[in-house]
Structure formats: structure tokens, C-alpha cells
Amino acid sequence: MKKILVIEDEPAVRNNLRLLLKAEGFEFIGAENGDVGVKFATIHKPDLIICDIMMPDFDGYAVLNTLRQDKTTAMIPFIFLTAKADRADLRQGMQLGADDYLTKPFTRAELLEAIAIRLKKQEAVTNLQNKIQELQELNVKKDDLLATVSHELRAPLANMKMMIQMLEVIPNEERKQHYRKLLEAECVREMDMVNNILDWQRLESEIQETSLETLILQYWLSNIIEPFQLRIEQRQQILKVNLPPHLPPITSDRACLEQILRELVNNACKYTPKYGEISISVELNDSARESNSTTTVIFKIANQAEIAAAYLPKIFDKFYRVPDADFWKQGGSGLGLALVHQLVEKLEGTIQGKSSDGWTTFTVQIPTTISP
């Protein structure tokens, strides 16, 4: 309900306006003089002000001038209401910043038309201001990301340059092969970082649309895990998957959910030592169904390695990497978990990371059906 403040010293006129505006669905705020009107404008922040010009002590011009100097009330649409119709008076009001001018006597239709025009214009101005604010915030985010990215991209590029130089001068073929593998690893790291940065930028810019489809978890999850099985076997890690046979289909964004689980399984492989165990499980949150709240599906990815308590609060920060935890020297962008956190929020879910007793567990909980 739009609030309209009427500043009018004549009780009969004020009462007539009260009845008219309330009948049209507006919230009416009345002030009997200019001083009270300024106070009410500051307190109530109305959507529009209708103010008489000819009032004793504190006239309409003084009211408008006072409100326009206060940034909290300066943008409120302002309509003068007066028996005066002299061009000089009109010009003075407009110079002070009045939006419109109604001369008594006026009809109900004239008043409502003036109100509708001003409210519509103000809505357009507010929408434009909000859009400008969003663009300014987006600019700040981009500047911040560019500053960090430029620093993070230099390290693998410098390493690659050094390895290329070493390949040119080392005669030993075995040593050359060693540097080729290192160079390949740095190239993969650089590509991962670029891809993660692009994904992050799309999420921050809110240009990545949600594409919903039905997923049969029993089949879909197998396709997610399969590409990691060879790596797990080569590293002599142990993979355990707990997938109940009767899970219901879910409706979600396939690409987002795949990226979330692939990143978490990739991290588990990266940070699990030889002979260490990796566990992947899925379950339905039955308690949600019993309490008539949104039914959710829970994914748990755990691996046999512990993150120190001091590092745990930082794991979802951009470009953060846990020190000395990468057993296989796989490298990474430091954006993976930050991106996962953003993607989980996009799917209207939650993610938690816990680490104790030699295990680290990430728990992702998302609705079985999300809104488009």
C-alpha cells in the first residue's frame, strides 16, 4: 500500500483528501502545518507528498526546500496544492523541485491522474537507481577478481616458462621426461584455473541460467564416478559407494550438480594418500517429509585425510589452498570449493565441510525439486 502524506492547514480539505485517498487504497498521513509535515516526511518516508502552498509560518515552499536538502527525503515526489495559479508561483515551485502543481478547485480525476503519473515515474527512477547500484557492485566484484586472477595466473605461467627453459638445456632424456610431466601438470592447472574463473564470473554476473531436468540418481551418479576410477586404482586408493536402490528421481540443474560432485570427488582423490579410503554416499532426508518441509537429497563425499582446524574456516574462500595437503602434487586453482559453494546456493541447497578423526567430509543437501 502506497503512503501519501498530505500537508494541509484547512481541516475540511485535509479530511476530504483523507476520504478520497483511503477509498482509492492509499495509506493516508495527515499533517496540519508545514513543520509537522517535515517531521512526518522524515519519520514515515511516504511514497508521495501533497502539500498546500499558502500556510502560516512554514509555507509549502519552505517545506519543499527543507525536504530537498535532506538526502532521505529529497527524492520523494512532491505535488503542490494551492488556490494560486500565477505563473511566477508555478515557476518558483518548479525551481525548488516540485514534481507537479494542482490548482484548487480540482476534480477527483485530476488528483488521481497526477498521483498515478508521479508514482509511476518514481518507480521507474527507483528501478534505474537499483540497476545502477547492481552494476556498480558488479564492477567492484570484477575489479577484485581481476586483481586476484592476474596474481594467481602468473605462478603457473612462470613455472611453465622455467620448465621449457630446462627442457632446452638438459641433455638427459630421463630428466627431460620428468620436466615434460611437470609442464603438463602446470598446463592442466592453468586450464582448470581459467575454466573455474570463467564459471565463477558467470555465476557472479548471474548470466548462467538454470536448466532443470529429471535425474535418475542410480544411473546418473555412476557416470560421475566412472572417470575417476582409473586414477583411484593407479593411486591404490579405496573407493566405497553407498547408493540405496530405491532413491526417487530428482529435478535439478544437471550441469551444476555434476560440477559440484566432480569437484568434490576430484578433491577427495587429490588429498587422499596411497591406500586411503574415499567414500561417496547418497540418502533421502526422510525427516523433512515428516515435518512437511521441502524434501532433500543428501550427498556425502568423505576421504581419509584430515584438514587442520585452523584451515577449515577458509576452505570455501576464493583462491585458498590448504598448505601441504596435496599428496599427489596435482595442483589446482584454489577456486574449486568456492565455486562449489556458489553452485550449491544456486541449487537452493547447503554445503558443510567437517574434518576430524582422520577424515574430511563434505555434505551437500539440495531439494529434490528446485524452483525454475
Coordinates of C-alpha atoms in Angstrom, one line a residue:
M1 CA 0.0 0.0 0.0
K2 CA 1.5 3.3 -1.1
K3 CA 1.8 6.0 1.6
I4 CA 0.7 9.6 0.8
L5 CA 1.5 12.5 3.1
V6 CA -1.0 15.4 2.9
I7 CA 0.2 18.7 4.4
E8 CA -2.8 21.0 4.5
D9 CA -3.8 23.6 7.2
E10 CA -7.5 23.5 6.3
P11 CA -9.2 20.6 8.2
A12 CA -12.1 20.3 5.7
V13 CA -9.7 20.0 2.7
R14 CA -7.5 17.6 4.6
N15 CA -10.4 15.4 5.6
N16 CA -11.8 15.3 2.1
L17 CA -8.4 14.2 0.8
R18 CA -8.2 11.6 3.5
L19 CA -11.6 10.0 2.5
L20 CA -10.7 10.2 -1.2
L21 CA -7.2 8.6 -0.9
K22 CA -8.4 5.9 1.5
A23 CA -11.2 5.0 -0.9
E24 CA -8.5 4.5 -3.6
G25 CA -6.5 2.2 -1.4
F26 CA -3.7 4.6 -0.3
E27 CA -2.4 4.9 3.2
F28 CA -3.2 8.4 4.4
I29 CA -0.9 10.5 6.6
G30 CA -2.2 14.0 7.5
A31 CA -0.2 17.0 8.8
E32 CA -1.9 20.2 9.8
N33 CA 1.1 22.5 9.1
G34 CA 4.5 22.7 7.4
D35 CA 6.5 22.0 10.5
V36 CA 4.6 18.8 11.3
G37 CA 4.7 17.8 7.6
V38 CA 8.5 17.9 7.5
K39 CA 8.7 15.8 10.7
F40 CA 6.2 13.3 9.3
A41 CA 8.1 13.1 6.0
T42 CA 11.3 12.3 7.8
I43 CA 9.6 9.7 10.1
H44 CA 7.2 7.9 7.7
K45 CA 9.1 8.2 4.4
P46 CA 5.9 8.5 2.3
D47 CA 5.8 7.5 -1.4
L48 CA 4.4 10.9 -2.3
I49 CA 3.7 14.3 -0.7
I50 CA 0.8 16.6 -1.5
C51 CA 1.4 20.0 0.1
D52 CA -0.6 23.3 0.2
I53 CA 1.5 26.4 -0.6
M54 CA -0.3 29.0 1.5
M55 CA 0.2 28.0 5.1
P56 CA 1.1 30.3 8.0
D57 CA 4.7 30.4 9.4
F58 CA 6.0 27.5 7.4
D59 CA 4.6 27.6 3.9
G60 CA 4.8 25.0 1.1
Y61 CA 7.9 26.5 -0.4
A62 CA 9.8 26.2 2.9
V63 CA 8.6 22.6 3.3
L64 CA 9.8 21.6 -0.2
N65 CA 13.1 23.4 0.2
T66 CA 13.7 21.7 3.6
L67 CA 12.9 18.2 2.3
R68 CA 15.1 18.6 -0.8
Q69 CA 18.1 19.3 1.3
D70 CA 17.7 16.1 3.3
K71 CA 19.0 13.1 1.3
T72 CA 16.5 10.8 2.9
T73 CA 13.5 12.8 1.6
A74 CA 15.0 14.6 -1.4
M75 CA 13.7 12.1 -3.9
I76 CA 10.1 11.8 -2.7
P77 CA 7.6 13.0 -5.4
F78 CA 6.1 16.3 -4.4
I79 CA 2.8 17.9 -5.6
F80 CA 1.8 21.4 -4.7
L81 CA -1.8 22.0 -3.9
T82 CA -3.0 25.6 -4.0
A83 CA -5.6 28.2 -4.9
K84 CA -2.8 30.3 -6.6
A85 CA -2.2 29.9 -10.3
D86 CA 0.1 32.7 -11.1
R87 CA 3.0 31.8 -13.5
A88 CA 5.6 33.2 -11.1
D89 CA 4.3 30.9 -8.3
L90 CA 4.4 27.9 -10.7
R91 CA 8.0 28.8 -11.7
Q92 CA 9.1 29.2 -8.1
G93 CA 7.7 25.8 -7.1
M94 CA 9.3 24.0 -10.1
Q95 CA 12.6 25.7 -9.4
L96 CA 12.6 24.3 -5.9
G97 CA 12.0 20.8 -7.3
A98 CA 8.2 20.3 -7.2
D99 CA 7.0 17.5 -9.5
D100 CA 3.6 18.8 -10.2
Y101 CA 1.1 21.6 -9.4
L102 CA -2.7 21.2 -8.8
T103 CA -4.8 24.3 -8.6
K104 CA -7.9 24.4 -6.4
P105 CA -10.6 23.6 -7.2
F106 CA -9.6 20.3 -8.8
T107 CA -11.5 17.2 -9.7
R108 CA -11.0 13.7 -8.3
A109 CA -9.8 12.5 -11.7
E110 CA -7.2 15.3 -11.9
L111 CA -5.8 14.5 -8.5
L112 CA -5.7 10.7 -9.1
E113 CA -4.1 11.2 -12.5
A114 CA -1.4 13.4 -11.1
I115 CA -0.7 10.9 -8.3
A116 CA -0.5 8.0 -10.8
I117 CA 1.9 9.8 -13.1
R118 CA 4.2 10.7 -10.2
L119 CA 4.2 7.3 -8.6
K120 CA 4.9 5.6 -12.0
K121 CA 7.8 8.0 -12.7
Q122 CA 9.2 7.4 -9.2
E123 CA 9.0 3.7 -9.7
A124 CA 11.0 4.0 -12.9
V125 CA 13.6 6.2 -11.2
T126 CA 13.9 3.7 -8.3
N127 CA 14.3 0.7 -10.7
L128 CA 17.0 2.7 -12.6
Q129 CA 18.8 3.5 -9.3
N130 CA 18.7 -0.2 -8.3
K131 CA 20.1 -1.2 -11.6
I132 CA 22.9 1.4 -11.4
Q133 CA 23.7 0.1 -7.9
E134 CA 23.8 -3.5 -9.1
L135 CA 26.2 -2.5 -12.0
Q136 CA 28.4 -0.6 -9.6
E137 CA 28.6 -3.7 -7.3
L138 CA 29.3 -5.9 -10.3
N139 CA 32.1 -3.6 -11.3
V140 CA 33.7 -3.8 -7.9
K141 CA 33.5 -7.6 -8.0
K142 CA 35.1 -7.7 -11.4
D143 CA 37.9 -5.4 -10.3
D144 CA 38.5 -7.6 -7.3
L145 CA 38.5 -10.7 -9.3
L146 CA 40.8 -9.3 -12.0
A147 CA 43.3 -8.2 -9.4
T148 CA 43.4 -11.6 -7.7
V149 CA 43.3 -13.6 -11.0
S150 CA 46.3 -11.7 -12.5
H151 CA 48.4 -12.7 -9.5
E152 CA 47.2 -16.3 -9.5
L153 CA 47.8 -16.9 -13.2
R154 CA 51.4 -15.7 -13.0
A155 CA 52.6 -18.6 -10.9
P156 CA 51.9 -21.5 -13.2
L157 CA 53.0 -19.4 -16.2
A158 CA 56.3 -18.7 -14.6
N159 CA 56.7 -22.4 -13.8
M160 CA 55.9 -23.4 -17.3
K161 CA 58.5 -20.9 -18.7
M162 CA 61.2 -22.3 -16.4
M163 CA 60.4 -25.9 -17.4
I164 CA 60.6 -25.0 -21.1
Q165 CA 64.0 -23.4 -20.5
M166 CA 65.1 -26.5 -18.6
L167 CA 64.0 -28.8 -21.5
E168 CA 66.2 -26.8 -23.8
V169 CA 69.4 -27.2 -21.9
I170 CA 69.1 -30.7 -20.2
P171 CA 70.6 -33.4 -22.3
N172 CA 69.4 -36.3 -20.1
E173 CA 66.3 -37.9 -21.6
E174 CA 65.0 -39.2 -18.3
R175 CA 65.2 -35.7 -16.7
K176 CA 63.5 -34.3 -19.8
Q177 CA 60.6 -36.7 -19.3
H178 CA 60.4 -35.5 -15.7
Y179 CA 60.1 -31.9 -16.8
R180 CA 57.6 -32.8 -19.5
K181 CA 55.3 -34.3 -16.9
L182 CA 55.7 -31.2 -14.7
L183 CA 54.9 -29.0 -17.6
E184 CA 51.8 -31.0 -18.5
A185 CA 50.6 -30.7 -14.9
E186 CA 51.1 -26.9 -14.9
C187 CA 49.2 -26.7 -18.2
V188 CA 46.3 -28.7 -16.7
R189 CA 46.4 -26.4 -13.6
E190 CA 46.3 -23.3 -15.8
M191 CA 43.4 -24.6 -17.8
D192 CA 41.5 -25.6 -14.6
M193 CA 42.0 -22.2 -13.2
V194 CA 40.8 -20.4 -16.4
N195 CA 37.7 -22.6 -16.6
N196 CA 36.9 -22.1 -12.9
I197 CA 37.4 -18.3 -13.3
L198 CA 35.0 -18.3 -16.3
D199 CA 32.5 -20.3 -14.3
W200 CA 32.9 -18.1 -11.3
Q201 CA 32.4 -14.9 -13.4
R202 CA 29.2 -16.3 -15.0
L203 CA 27.8 -17.0 -11.5
E204 CA 28.8 -13.6 -10.1
S205 CA 27.3 -11.9 -13.1
E206 CA 24.1 -14.0 -12.8
I207 CA 24.2 -14.8 -16.5
Q208 CA 24.2 -18.6 -16.1
E209 CA 20.6 -19.7 -16.4
T210 CA 19.2 -22.7 -14.5
S211 CA 18.2 -25.6 -16.8
L212 CA 16.1 -28.2 -15.0
E213 CA 15.7 -31.8 -15.8
T214 CA 14.8 -35.1 -14.1
L215 CA 17.8 -37.1 -12.9
I216 CA 17.7 -40.9 -12.0
L217 CA 20.4 -40.8 -9.3
Q218 CA 21.4 -44.5 -9.6
Y219 CA 22.4 -44.1 -13.3
W220 CA 23.5 -40.5 -13.2
L221 CA 25.9 -40.8 -10.3
S222 CA 27.6 -43.9 -11.8
N223 CA 28.5 -41.7 -14.8
I224 CA 30.0 -39.1 -12.5
I225 CA 32.2 -41.6 -10.6
E226 CA 33.4 -43.6 -13.6
P227 CA 36.1 -41.2 -14.9
F228 CA 37.8 -41.2 -11.5
Q229 CA 38.0 -45.0 -11.1
L230 CA 41.2 -45.4 -13.1
R231 CA 43.0 -42.7 -11.2
I232 CA 41.8 -44.2 -7.9
E233 CA 43.2 -47.6 -8.9
Q234 CA 46.5 -46.2 -10.1
R235 CA 47.0 -44.5 -6.8
Q236 CA 45.9 -47.6 -4.9
Q237 CA 43.1 -45.7 -3.1
I238 CA 40.0 -47.5 -1.9
L239 CA 36.6 -46.3 -3.2
K240 CA 33.3 -47.1 -1.4
V241 CA 30.0 -46.1 -2.8
N242 CA 26.7 -46.3 -0.9
L243 CA 23.8 -45.8 -3.2
P244 CA 20.4 -47.0 -2.0
P245 CA 18.4 -48.8 -4.8
H246 CA 15.1 -47.0 -4.3
L247 CA 16.0 -43.3 -4.4
P248 CA 13.4 -41.2 -6.1
P249 CA 14.2 -39.1 -9.2
I250 CA 15.1 -35.5 -8.5
T251 CA 14.6 -32.4 -10.6
S252 CA 17.7 -30.1 -10.7
D253 CA 20.2 -28.5 -12.9
R254 CA 22.3 -31.4 -14.3
A255 CA 25.4 -29.2 -15.2
C256 CA 25.6 -27.5 -11.8
L257 CA 25.1 -30.7 -9.8
E258 CA 27.7 -32.6 -12.0
Q259 CA 30.2 -29.8 -11.5
I260 CA 29.6 -29.9 -7.7
L261 CA 30.1 -33.6 -7.3
R262 CA 33.0 -33.8 -9.8
E263 CA 34.9 -31.1 -7.9
L264 CA 34.3 -32.8 -4.5
V265 CA 35.3 -36.2 -5.8
N266 CA 38.4 -34.7 -7.5
N267 CA 39.4 -33.1 -4.2
A268 CA 38.9 -36.4 -2.4
C269 CA 41.3 -38.1 -4.9
K270 CA 43.8 -35.3 -4.7
Y271 CA 44.0 -35.2 -0.9
T272 CA 43.8 -38.9 -0.1
P273 CA 47.1 -40.8 0.3
K274 CA 48.0 -44.2 -1.1
Y275 CA 45.8 -46.9 0.5
G276 CA 43.5 -44.2 1.8
E277 CA 39.7 -44.6 1.6
I278 CA 37.2 -42.4 -0.4
S279 CA 33.5 -42.7 0.5
I280 CA 30.6 -41.5 -1.6
S281 CA 27.0 -41.9 -0.3
V282 CA 23.5 -40.6 -1.1
E283 CA 20.5 -40.6 1.1
L284 CA 17.0 -39.1 1.2
N285 CA 16.2 -36.7 4.1
D286 CA 13.1 -38.5 5.5
S287 CA 12.7 -36.1 8.4
A288 CA 11.9 -33.3 6.0
R289 CA 9.0 -35.3 4.6
E290 CA 7.6 -36.0 8.1
S291 CA 7.8 -32.3 9.1
N292 CA 6.1 -31.2 5.8
S293 CA 9.1 -29.2 4.8
T294 CA 11.0 -29.5 1.5
T295 CA 12.3 -33.0 0.8
T296 CA 16.0 -33.0 0.2
V297 CA 18.7 -35.4 -1.0
I298 CA 22.0 -35.6 0.8
F299 CA 25.3 -36.3 -0.9
K300 CA 28.3 -37.1 1.3
I301 CA 31.9 -37.2 -0.1
A302 CA 34.4 -38.2 2.5
N303 CA 38.1 -39.1 2.3
Q304 CA 40.7 -40.4 4.7
A305 CA 42.7 -37.3 5.3
E306 CA 42.2 -34.5 7.9
I307 CA 42.3 -30.7 7.5
A308 CA 43.7 -28.9 10.4
A309 CA 41.1 -26.9 12.4
A310 CA 42.9 -23.6 11.7
Y311 CA 42.4 -24.1 7.9
L312 CA 38.8 -25.4 7.9
P313 CA 37.1 -22.0 8.1
K314 CA 38.9 -20.8 4.9
I315 CA 38.2 -23.8 2.6
F316 CA 35.4 -22.0 0.7
D317 CA 37.4 -18.8 0.2
K318 CA 38.4 -17.8 -3.3
F319 CA 42.0 -19.0 -4.3
Y320 CA 42.6 -20.7 -0.9
R321 CA 44.6 -23.9 -0.9
V322 CA 45.2 -26.0 2.2
P323 CA 49.0 -25.9 2.7
D324 CA 51.0 -29.2 2.2
A325 CA 47.9 -31.3 1.7
D326 CA 48.2 -32.2 -2.0
F327 CA 49.7 -35.7 -1.7
W328 CA 49.9 -36.2 -5.5
K329 CA 51.2 -32.7 -6.4
Q330 CA 48.1 -32.3 -8.6
G331 CA 47.9 -28.5 -8.1
G332 CA 44.7 -26.5 -8.6
S333 CA 43.2 -23.1 -9.0
G334 CA 42.1 -22.6 -5.4
L335 CA 38.7 -21.7 -6.8
G336 CA 37.1 -25.2 -6.8
L337 CA 35.4 -25.2 -3.4
A338 CA 34.5 -21.5 -3.7
L339 CA 32.8 -22.3 -7.0
V340 CA 31.1 -25.4 -5.4
H341 CA 29.7 -23.2 -2.6
Q342 CA 28.2 -20.8 -5.2
L343 CA 26.7 -23.6 -7.3
V344 CA 25.1 -25.2 -4.2
E345 CA 23.5 -21.9 -3.3
K346 CA 22.2 -21.6 -6.9
L347 CA 20.5 -25.0 -6.4
E348 CA 18.9 -23.7 -3.2
G349 CA 21.0 -26.1 -1.1
T350 CA 23.6 -26.1 1.6
I351 CA 27.1 -27.4 2.0
Q352 CA 29.2 -28.2 5.1
G353 CA 32.8 -29.2 5.5
K354 CA 33.9 -31.1 8.6
S355 CA 37.2 -32.7 9.4
S356 CA 38.1 -34.9 12.4
D357 CA 39.4 -38.3 13.4
G358 CA 41.5 -38.6 10.3
W359 CA 38.5 -38.0 7.9
T360 CA 37.2 -35.0 5.9
T361 CA 33.6 -35.0 4.9
F362 CA 31.7 -32.6 2.6
T363 CA 27.9 -32.8 3.0
V364 CA 25.7 -31.3 0.2
Q365 CA 22.0 -31.1 0.8
I366 CA 19.7 -29.9 -2.1
P367 CA 15.9 -30.0 -2.6
T368 CA 14.7 -33.0 -4.7
T369 CA 12.8 -30.3 -6.8
I370 CA 14.0 -26.7 -7.2
S371 CA 12.1 -23.7 -8.5
P372 CA 12.8 -22.6 -12.1

